[in-house]
């Protein structure tokens, strides 16, 4: 019976260590979670220095979805951001703010603020 306590401690420790492990696969060419990233003919940047070309700011882009009954990710709003950028005639977006919006115990929305640019 005394041998069970150390075995249980080791088993519990291993389950805690391996139970909290995350893995992530990123396709070649990047992903929306690691900027800069290109989708179609619009490129997303996280800061001005990443553009590496002269550019002009055409306008500001703002998008917020509280994520009712769902969990929003950046990839979920990319089509809407591209649509807003194309409306302004932009081929790039510098993302200034990308924050989750907590709207419930499960629901996670997203708030995006950035600048539409032409380079």
CSV table of N, CA and C in Angstrom, one decimal:
chain,number,residue,atom,x,y,z
A,1,UNK,N,0.8,-1.2,0.0
A,1,UNK,CA,0.0,0.0,0.0
A,1,UNK,C,0.9,1.3,0.0
A,2,UNK,N,2.0,1.2,0.6
A,2,UNK,CA,2.9,2.4,0.7
A,2,UNK,C,3.5,2.7,-0.7
A,3,UNK,N,3.6,1.8,-1.5
A,3,UNK,CA,4.2,2.0,-2.9
A,3,UNK,C,3.2,2.8,-3.8
A,4,UNK,N,1.9,2.7,-3.5
A,4,UNK,CA,0.9,3.4,-4.3
A,4,UNK,C,0.9,4.9,-4.3
A,5,UNK,N,1.3,5.5,-3.1
A,5,UNK,CA,1.4,6.9,-3.0
A,5,UNK,C,2.4,7.5,-4.0
A,6,UNK,N,3.7,7.0,-4.0
A,6,UNK,CA,4.6,7.6,-5.0
A,6,UNK,C,4.2,7.3,-6.4
A,7,UNK,N,3.6,6.2,-6.7
A,7,UNK,CA,3.1,5.9,-8.1
A,7,UNK,C,2.0,6.9,-8.5
A,8,UNK,N,1.1,7.2,-7.6
A,8,UNK,CA,0.0,8.1,-7.8
A,8,UNK,C,0.6,9.5,-8.0
A,9,UNK,N,1.6,9.9,-7.2
A,9,UNK,CA,2.2,11.2,-7.4
A,9,UNK,C,2.8,11.4,-8.7
A,10,UNK,N,3.6,10.4,-9.2
A,10,UNK,CA,4.2,10.4,-10.5
A,10,UNK,C,3.2,10.4,-11.6
A,11,UNK,N,2.2,9.6,-11.5
A,11,UNK,CA,1.1,9.6,-12.5
A,11,UNK,C,0.4,10.9,-12.6
A,12,UNK,N,0.1,11.5,-11.5
A,12,UNK,CA,-0.6,12.8,-11.5
A,12,UNK,C,0.3,13.9,-12.1
A,13,UNK,N,1.6,13.9,-11.7
A,13,UNK,CA,2.5,14.9,-12.2
A,13,UNK,C,2.7,14.7,-13.7
A,14,UNK,N,2.8,13.5,-14.2
A,14,UNK,CA,2.9,13.3,-15.7
A,14,UNK,C,1.6,13.8,-16.4
A,15,UNK,N,0.5,13.5,-15.9
A,15,UNK,CA,-0.8,13.9,-16.5
A,15,UNK,C,-0.9,15.4,-16.5
A,16,UNK,N,-0.4,16.1,-15.5
A,16,UNK,CA,-0.5,17.6,-15.5
A,16,UNK,C,0.5,18.2,-16.5
A,17,UNK,N,1.7,17.6,-16.6
A,17,UNK,CA,2.7,18.1,-17.5
A,17,UNK,C,2.2,17.9,-19.0
A,18,UNK,N,1.8,16.7,-19.3
A,18,UNK,CA,1.5,16.4,-20.7
A,18,UNK,C,0.0,16.8,-21.1
A,19,UNK,N,-0.8,17.0,-20.1
A,19,UNK,CA,-2.1,17.5,-20.3
A,19,UNK,C,-2.2,18.9,-20.7
A,20,UNK,N,-1.2,19.7,-20.4
A,20,UNK,CA,-1.2,21.2,-20.6
A,20,UNK,C,-0.3,21.5,-21.9
A,21,UNK,N,0.1,20.5,-22.6
A,21,UNK,CA,0.9,20.7,-23.8
A,21,UNK,C,0.1,21.1,-25.0
A,22,UNK,N,0.5,22.1,-25.7
A,22,UNK,CA,-0.2,22.5,-26.9
A,22,UNK,C,0.8,22.3,-28.1
A,23,UNK,N,0.2,22.0,-29.2
A,23,UNK,CA,0.9,21.9,-30.5
A,23,UNK,C,0.3,22.8,-31.5
A,24,UNK,N,1.0,23.3,-32.4
A,24,UNK,CA,0.5,24.2,-33.5
A,24,UNK,C,1.2,23.9,-34.8
A,25,UNK,N,0.4,23.8,-35.8
A,25,UNK,CA,1.0,23.6,-37.2
A,25,UNK,C,0.8,24.9,-38.0
A,26,UNK,N,1.9,25.4,-38.5
A,26,UNK,CA,1.8,26.6,-39.3
A,26,UNK,C,2.2,26.2,-40.8
A,27,UNK,N,1.3,26.5,-41.7
A,27,UNK,CA,1.6,26.1,-43.1
A,27,UNK,C,2.7,27.0,-43.7
A,28,UNK,N,3.4,26.5,-44.7
A,28,UNK,CA,4.4,27.3,-45.3
A,28,UNK,C,3.8,28.5,-45.9
A,29,UNK,N,4.5,29.6,-45.7
A,29,UNK,CA,4.0,30.9,-46.2
A,29,UNK,C,3.4,31.7,-45.1
A,30,UNK,N,3.4,31.1,-43.9
A,30,UNK,CA,2.9,31.9,-42.7
A,30,UNK,C,1.4,31.6,-42.4
A,31,UNK,N,0.9,32.2,-41.4
A,31,UNK,CA,-0.5,32.1,-41.0
A,31,UNK,C,-1.0,33.4,-40.5
A,32,UNK,N,-2.3,33.6,-40.4
A,32,UNK,CA,-2.8,34.8,-40.0
A,32,UNK,C,-2.4,35.2,-38.5
A,33,UNK,N,-2.0,34.2,-37.8
A,33,UNK,CA,-1.6,34.5,-36.4
A,33,UNK,C,-0.2,35.0,-36.4
A,34,UNK,N,0.6,34.8,-37.4
A,34,UNK,CA,2.0,35.4,-37.5
A,34,UNK,C,2.1,36.3,-38.7
A,35,UNK,N,2.0,37.6,-38.4
A,35,UNK,CA,2.1,38.6,-39.5
A,35,UNK,C,3.5,38.9,-39.8
A,36,UNK,N,3.9,39.3,-41.0
A,36,UNK,CA,3.0,39.6,-42.2
A,36,UNK,C,2.5,38.3,-42.8
A,37,UNK,N,1.3,38.5,-43.4
A,37,UNK,CA,0.6,37.3,-44.0
A,37,UNK,C,-0.2,37.9,-45.2
A,38,UNK,N,-0.2,37.1,-46.3
A,38,UNK,CA,-1.0,37.6,-47.5
A,38,UNK,C,-2.1,36.7,-47.7
A,39,UNK,N,-3.3,37.3,-48.0
A,39,UNK,CA,-4.5,36.5,-48.3
A,39,UNK,C,-5.1,37.2,-49.6
A,40,UNK,N,-5.0,36.5,-50.7
A,40,UNK,CA,-5.4,37.1,-51.9
A,40,UNK,C,-4.5,38.2,-52.4
A,41,UNK,N,-5.0,39.4,-52.6
A,41,UNK,CA,-4.1,40.5,-53.0
A,41,UNK,C,-4.0,41.5,-51.9
A,42,UNK,N,-4.3,41.2,-50.6
A,42,UNK,CA,-4.2,42.1,-49.5
A,42,UNK,C,-3.2,41.4,-48.5
A,43,UNK,N,-2.2,42.2,-48.1
A,43,UNK,CA,-1.2,41.7,-47.1
A,43,UNK,C,-1.4,42.4,-45.7
A,44,UNK,N,-1.4,41.6,-44.7
A,44,UNK,CA,-1.6,42.0,-43.3
A,44,UNK,C,-0.2,42.2,-42.7
A,45,UNK,N,0.0,43.3,-42.0
A,45,UNK,CA,1.2,43.6,-41.2
A,45,UNK,C,0.9,44.0,-39.8
A,46,UNK,N,1.8,43.7,-38.9
A,46,UNK,CA,1.6,44.1,-37.5
A,46,UNK,C,2.3,45.4,-37.1
A,47,UNK,N,3.2,45.9,-37.9
A,47,UNK,CA,3.8,47.2,-37.7
A,47,UNK,C,4.3,47.8,-39.0
A,48,UNK,N,4.5,49.1,-39.0
A,48,UNK,CA,4.9,49.9,-40.2
A,48,UNK,C,6.2,49.3,-40.7
A,49,UNK,N,7.2,49.0,-39.9
A,49,UNK,CA,8.5,48.6,-40.3
A,49,UNK,C,8.5,47.3,-41.2
A,50,UNK,N,7.4,46.5,-41.1
A,50,UNK,CA,7.3,45.3,-41.8
A,50,UNK,C,7.0,45.5,-43.3
A,51,UNK,N,6.5,46.7,-43.6
A,51,UNK,CA,6.0,47.0,-45.0
A,51,UNK,C,7.3,47.1,-45.9
A,52,UNK,N,8.3,47.7,-45.5
A,52,UNK,CA,9.6,47.8,-46.3
A,52,UNK,C,9.5,48.4,-47.6
A,53,UNK,N,8.4,49.2,-47.9
A,53,UNK,CA,8.2,49.9,-49.1
A,53,UNK,C,7.5,51.2,-48.7
A,54,UNK,N,7.7,52.2,-49.6
A,54,UNK,CA,6.9,53.5,-49.3
A,54,UNK,C,5.4,53.2,-49.4
A,55,UNK,N,4.6,53.7,-48.5
A,55,UNK,CA,3.2,53.5,-48.6
A,55,UNK,C,2.4,54.7,-48.2
A,56,UNK,N,1.2,54.8,-48.6
A,56,UNK,CA,0.3,55.8,-48.2
A,56,UNK,C,-0.9,55.2,-47.4
A,57,UNK,N,-1.3,55.9,-46.4
A,57,UNK,CA,-2.5,55.5,-45.6
A,57,UNK,C,-3.7,56.0,-46.3
A,58,UNK,N,-4.6,55.1,-46.6
A,58,UNK,CA,-5.9,55.5,-47.3
A,58,UNK,C,-7.0,55.6,-46.3
A,59,UNK,N,-6.9,55.1,-45.2
A,59,UNK,CA,-8.0,55.2,-44.2
A,59,UNK,C,-7.8,54.2,-43.0
A,60,UNK,N,-8.7,54.4,-42.0
A,60,UNK,CA,-8.7,53.5,-40.9
A,60,UNK,C,-9.7,52.4,-41.1
A,61,UNK,N,-9.4,51.2,-40.5
A,61,UNK,CA,-10.3,50.1,-40.6
A,61,UNK,C,-10.6,49.6,-39.2
A,62,UNK,N,-11.9,49.5,-38.9
A,62,UNK,CA,-12.2,49.0,-37.5
A,62,UNK,C,-13.3,47.9,-37.7
A,63,UNK,N,-13.1,46.8,-36.9
A,63,UNK,CA,-14.1,45.7,-36.9
A,63,UNK,C,-14.2,45.2,-35.5
A,64,UNK,N,-15.4,45.0,-35.1
A,64,UNK,CA,-15.7,44.4,-33.7
A,64,UNK,C,-16.9,43.5,-33.8
A,65,UNK,N,-16.7,42.2,-33.3
A,65,UNK,CA,-17.8,41.3,-33.3
A,65,UNK,C,-17.7,40.7,-31.9
A,66,UNK,N,-18.8,40.8,-31.1
A,66,UNK,CA,-18.8,40.3,-29.7
A,66,UNK,C,-18.7,38.8,-29.6
A,67,UNK,N,-19.0,38.1,-30.8
A,67,UNK,CA,-18.8,36.6,-30.8
A,67,UNK,C,-19.9,35.9,-30.0
A,68,UNK,N,-21.2,36.3,-30.2
A,68,UNK,CA,-22.2,35.7,-29.4
A,68,UNK,C,-22.4,34.2,-29.9
A,69,UNK,N,-22.4,33.3,-28.9
A,69,UNK,CA,-22.5,31.9,-29.1
A,69,UNK,C,-21.4,31.3,-30.0
A,70,UNK,N,-20.3,31.9,-30.0
A,70,UNK,CA,-19.2,31.3,-30.8
A,70,UNK,C,-17.8,31.9,-30.3
A,71,UNK,N,-16.8,31.3,-30.8
A,71,UNK,CA,-15.4,31.8,-30.5
A,71,UNK,C,-14.8,32.3,-31.8
A,72,UNK,N,-14.6,33.6,-31.8
A,72,UNK,CA,-14.0,34.3,-33.0
A,72,UNK,C,-12.5,34.2,-33.0
A,73,UNK,N,-11.9,34.0,-34.2
A,73,UNK,CA,-10.5,34.0,-34.4
A,73,UNK,C,-10.2,35.1,-35.4
A,74,UNK,N,-8.9,35.4,-35.6
A,74,UNK,CA,-8.5,36.4,-36.6
A,74,UNK,C,-8.9,35.9,-38.0
A,75,UNK,N,-8.7,34.6,-38.2
A,75,UNK,CA,-9.0,34.1,-39.6
A,75,UNK,C,-10.5,34.2,-39.9
A,76,UNK,N,-11.3,34.3,-38.9
A,76,UNK,CA,-12.7,34.4,-39.1
A,76,UNK,C,-13.1,35.8,-39.7
A,77,UNK,N,-12.4,36.8,-39.4
A,77,UNK,CA,-12.7,38.1,-39.9
A,77,UNK,C,-11.9,38.6,-41.0
A,78,UNK,N,-10.9,37.8,-41.5
A,78,UNK,CA,-10.1,38.2,-42.6
A,78,UNK,C,-10.9,38.6,-43.9
A,79,UNK,N,-11.9,37.8,-44.3
A,79,UNK,CA,-12.7,38.2,-45.4
A,79,UNK,C,-13.4,39.6,-45.3
A,80,UNK,N,-13.8,39.9,-44.1
A,80,UNK,CA,-14.5,41.2,-43.9
A,80,UNK,C,-13.4,42.3,-43.9
A,81,UNK,N,-12.2,42.1,-43.4
A,81,UNK,CA,-11.2,43.1,-43.4
A,81,UNK,C,-10.7,43.3,-44.9
A,82,UNK,N,-10.6,42.3,-45.6
A,82,UNK,CA,-10.2,42.4,-47.1
A,82,UNK,C,-11.2,43.2,-47.8
A,83,UNK,N,-12.5,42.9,-47.5
A,83,UNK,CA,-13.6,43.7,-48.2
A,83,UNK,C,-13.5,45.2,-47.9
A,84,UNK,N,-13.2,45.5,-46.6
A,84,UNK,CA,-13.1,46.9,-46.2
A,84,UNK,C,-11.9,47.6,-46.9
A,85,UNK,N,-10.8,46.8,-47.0
A,85,UNK,CA,-9.5,47.4,-47.6
A,85,UNK,C,-9.7,47.6,-49.1
A,86,UNK,N,-10.4,46.7,-49.7
A,86,UNK,CA,-10.6,46.8,-51.2
A,86,UNK,C,-11.6,48.0,-51.5
A,87,UNK,N,-12.5,48.2,-50.6
A,87,UNK,CA,-13.4,49.4,-50.7
A,87,UNK,C,-12.6,50.7,-50.8
A,88,UNK,N,-11.5,50.7,-50.0
A,88,UNK,CA,-10.7,51.9,-49.9
A,88,UNK,C,-9.6,51.9,-51.0
A,89,UNK,N,-9.5,50.8,-51.7
A,89,UNK,CA,-8.5,50.7,-52.8
A,89,UNK,C,-7.1,50.3,-52.2
A,90,UNK,N,-7.1,49.7,-51.1
A,90,UNK,CA,-5.8,49.3,-50.4
A,90,UNK,C,-5.4,47.9,-50.8
A,91,UNK,N,-4.1,47.7,-50.7
A,91,UNK,CA,-3.5,46.3,-50.9
A,91,UNK,C,-2.8,45.8,-49.7
A,92,UNK,N,-2.9,46.6,-48.6
A,92,UNK,CA,-2.3,46.1,-47.3
A,92,UNK,C,-3.0,46.7,-46.1
A,93,UNK,N,-2.9,46.0,-45.0
A,93,UNK,CA,-3.5,46.5,-43.7
A,93,UNK,C,-2.5,46.4,-42.7
A,94,UNK,N,-2.2,47.5,-41.9
A,94,UNK,CA,-1.4,47.4,-40.8
A,94,UNK,C,-2.3,47.3,-39.6
A,95,UNK,N,-2.2,46.1,-38.9
A,95,UNK,CA,-3.1,45.9,-37.7
A,95,UNK,C,-2.4,46.5,-36.5
A,96,UNK,N,-3.1,47.5,-36.0
A,96,UNK,CA,-2.7,48.2,-34.8
A,96,UNK,C,-3.2,47.6,-33.5
A,97,UNK,N,-4.4,47.1,-33.5
A,97,UNK,CA,-5.1,46.5,-32.3
A,97,UNK,C,-5.7,45.2,-32.7
A,98,UNK,N,-5.4,44.2,-32.0
A,98,UNK,CA,-6.1,42.9,-32.3
A,98,UNK,C,-6.3,42.3,-30.9
A,99,UNK,N,-7.5,42.4,-30.4
A,99,UNK,CA,-7.8,42.0,-29.0
A,99,UNK,C,-9.0,41.1,-29.0
A,100,UNK,N,-9.0,40.1,-28.1
A,100,UNK,CA,-10.2,39.3,-27.9
A,100,UNK,C,-11.3,40.1,-27.1
A,101,UNK,N,-12.5,39.8,-27.3
A,101,UNK,CA,-13.6,40.5,-26.6
A,101,UNK,C,-14.3,39.4,-25.9
A,102,UNK,N,-14.3,39.4,-24.5
A,102,UNK,CA,-15.0,38.4,-23.7
A,102,UNK,C,-16.4,38.8,-23.5
A,103,UNK,N,-17.4,38.0,-24.0
A,103,UNK,CA,-18.8,38.3,-23.9
A,103,UNK,C,-19.6,37.3,-23.2
A,104,UNK,N,-18.9,36.3,-22.6
A,104,UNK,CA,-19.6,35.3,-21.9
A,104,UNK,C,-18.6,34.3,-21.4
A,105,UNK,N,-19.1,33.2,-20.7
A,105,UNK,CA,-18.1,32.2,-20.2
A,105,UNK,C,-17.5,31.4,-21.3
A,106,UNK,N,-18.2,31.3,-22.4
A,106,UNK,CA,-17.6,30.6,-23.6
A,106,UNK,C,-17.3,31.5,-24.7
A,107,UNK,N,-18.1,32.5,-24.9
A,107,UNK,CA,-18.1,33.3,-26.1
A,107,UNK,C,-16.8,34.2,-26.1
A,108,UNK,N,-16.1,34.3,-27.2
A,108,UNK,CA,-15.0,35.2,-27.4
A,108,UNK,C,-15.1,35.8,-28.7
A,109,UNK,N,-15.3,37.1,-28.7
A,109,UNK,CA,-15.3,37.9,-29.9
A,109,UNK,C,-13.9,38.4,-30.3
A,110,UNK,N,-13.9,39.4,-31.2
A,110,UNK,CA,-12.6,40.0,-31.6
A,110,UNK,C,-12.8,41.4,-32.0
A,111,UNK,N,-11.8,42.2,-31.7
A,111,UNK,CA,-11.8,43.6,-32.0
A,111,UNK,C,-10.5,43.9,-32.8
A,112,UNK,N,-10.6,44.4,-34.0
A,112,UNK,CA,-9.5,44.7,-34.9
A,112,UNK,C,-9.6,46.2,-35.3
A,113,UNK,N,-8.4,46.8,-35.1
A,113,UNK,CA,-8.3,48.2,-35.6
A,113,UNK,C,-7.0,48.3,-36.4
A,114,UNK,N,-7.0,49.0,-37.5
A,114,UNK,CA,-5.8,49.1,-38.3
A,114,UNK,C,-5.9,50.2,-39.4
A,115,UNK,N,-4.9,50.2,-40.2
A,115,UNK,CA,-4.8,51.2,-41.3
A,115,UNK,C,-4.7,50.5,-42.6
A,116,UNK,N,-5.6,51.0,-43.5
A,116,UNK,CA,-5.6,50.5,-44.9
A,116,UNK,C,-4.5,51.3,-45.6
A,117,UNK,N,-3.6,50.5,-46.3
A,117,UNK,CA,-2.4,51.2,-47.0
A,117,UNK,C,-2.4,50.8,-48.4
A,118,UNK,N,-1.7,51.6,-49.2
A,118,UNK,CA,-1.4,51.3,-50.6
A,118,UNK,C,0.1,51.4,-50.7
A,119,UNK,N,0.8,50.3,-51.1
A,119,UNK,CA,2.2,50.3,-51.3
A,119,UNK,C,2.6,49.9,-52.7
